XYZ file of C-alpha atoms in Angstrom:
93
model
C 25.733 -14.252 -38.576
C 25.181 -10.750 -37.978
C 21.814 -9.159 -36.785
C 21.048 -5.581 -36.942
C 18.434 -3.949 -34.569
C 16.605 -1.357 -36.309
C 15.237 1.796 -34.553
C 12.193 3.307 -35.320
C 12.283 6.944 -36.247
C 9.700 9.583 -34.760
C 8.852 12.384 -36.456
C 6.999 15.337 -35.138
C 4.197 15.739 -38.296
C 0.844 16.185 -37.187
C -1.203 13.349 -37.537
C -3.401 13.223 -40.581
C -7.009 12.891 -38.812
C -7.059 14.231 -35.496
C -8.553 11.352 -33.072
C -12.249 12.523 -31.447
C -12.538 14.464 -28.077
C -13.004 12.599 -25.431
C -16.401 12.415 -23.624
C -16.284 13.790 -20.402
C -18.097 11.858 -17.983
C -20.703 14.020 -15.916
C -19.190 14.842 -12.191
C -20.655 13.506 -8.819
C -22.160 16.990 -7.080
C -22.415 16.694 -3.442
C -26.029 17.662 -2.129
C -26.461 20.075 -0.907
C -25.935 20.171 3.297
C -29.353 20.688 4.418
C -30.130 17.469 2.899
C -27.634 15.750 4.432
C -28.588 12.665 6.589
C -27.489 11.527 10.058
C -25.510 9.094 8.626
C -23.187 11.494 6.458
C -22.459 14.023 9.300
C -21.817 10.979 11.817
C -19.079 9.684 9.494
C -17.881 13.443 8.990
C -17.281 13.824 12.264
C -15.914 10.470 12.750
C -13.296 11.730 9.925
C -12.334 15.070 11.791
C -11.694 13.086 14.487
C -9.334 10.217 13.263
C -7.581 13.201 11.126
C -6.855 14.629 14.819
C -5.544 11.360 16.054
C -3.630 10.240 12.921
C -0.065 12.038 12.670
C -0.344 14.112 9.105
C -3.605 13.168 8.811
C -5.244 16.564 8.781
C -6.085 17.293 5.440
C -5.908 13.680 3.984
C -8.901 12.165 1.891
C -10.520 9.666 3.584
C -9.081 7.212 1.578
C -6.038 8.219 2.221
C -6.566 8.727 5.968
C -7.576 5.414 5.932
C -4.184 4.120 4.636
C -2.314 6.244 7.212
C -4.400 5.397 9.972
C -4.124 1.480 9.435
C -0.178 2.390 9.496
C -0.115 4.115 12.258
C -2.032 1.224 14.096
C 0.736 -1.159 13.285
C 3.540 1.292 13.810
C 1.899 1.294 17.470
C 1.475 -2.562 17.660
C 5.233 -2.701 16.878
C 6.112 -0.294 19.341
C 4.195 -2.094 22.250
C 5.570 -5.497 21.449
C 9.083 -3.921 21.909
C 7.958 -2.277 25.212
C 6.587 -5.593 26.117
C 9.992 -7.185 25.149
C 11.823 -4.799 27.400
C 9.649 -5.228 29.967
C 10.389 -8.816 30.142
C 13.906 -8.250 30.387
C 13.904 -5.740 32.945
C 11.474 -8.175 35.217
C 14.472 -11.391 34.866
C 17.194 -8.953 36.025
């Protein structure tokens, strides 16, 4: 028994009924900064400063600085359980 696949063929004619533009959904505005509370500028702050403590984080989103910062801690977590090890070995010699 022989089967055949059959490929579907595209053709580049315009479709008969063009679909409906898309509703754009209204953007966020930030306030503006004299209305800004205590709250926003602490974490602001506390952003400028991780973004100077995080390698390549300057200029990140805070989502993003997030990501690299929680990296970072482990990369540093991994690099003082190796110091530790070495440590060890150096003290039994």
């Amino acid at each position: 028994m022989r089967m055949s696949i059959r490929c579907k063929t595209f053709s580049n004619k315009p479709k008969p009924f063009p679909s409906p533009p898309r509703k754009r959904r209204p953007t966020r505005q930030a306030p503006p900064s004299s209305s800004l509370t205590t709250r926003d500028l602490t974490v602001r702050m506390k952003v400028k400063k991780l973004q100077k403590l995080v390698p390549g984080g300057r200029g990140l989103q805070p989502d993003r600085l997030l990501l690299r910062a929680a990296d970072y801690i482990l990369h540093l977590r991994s690099q003082v359980n190796v110091l530790q090890a070495l440590s060890k070995i150096y003290d039994h010699i």
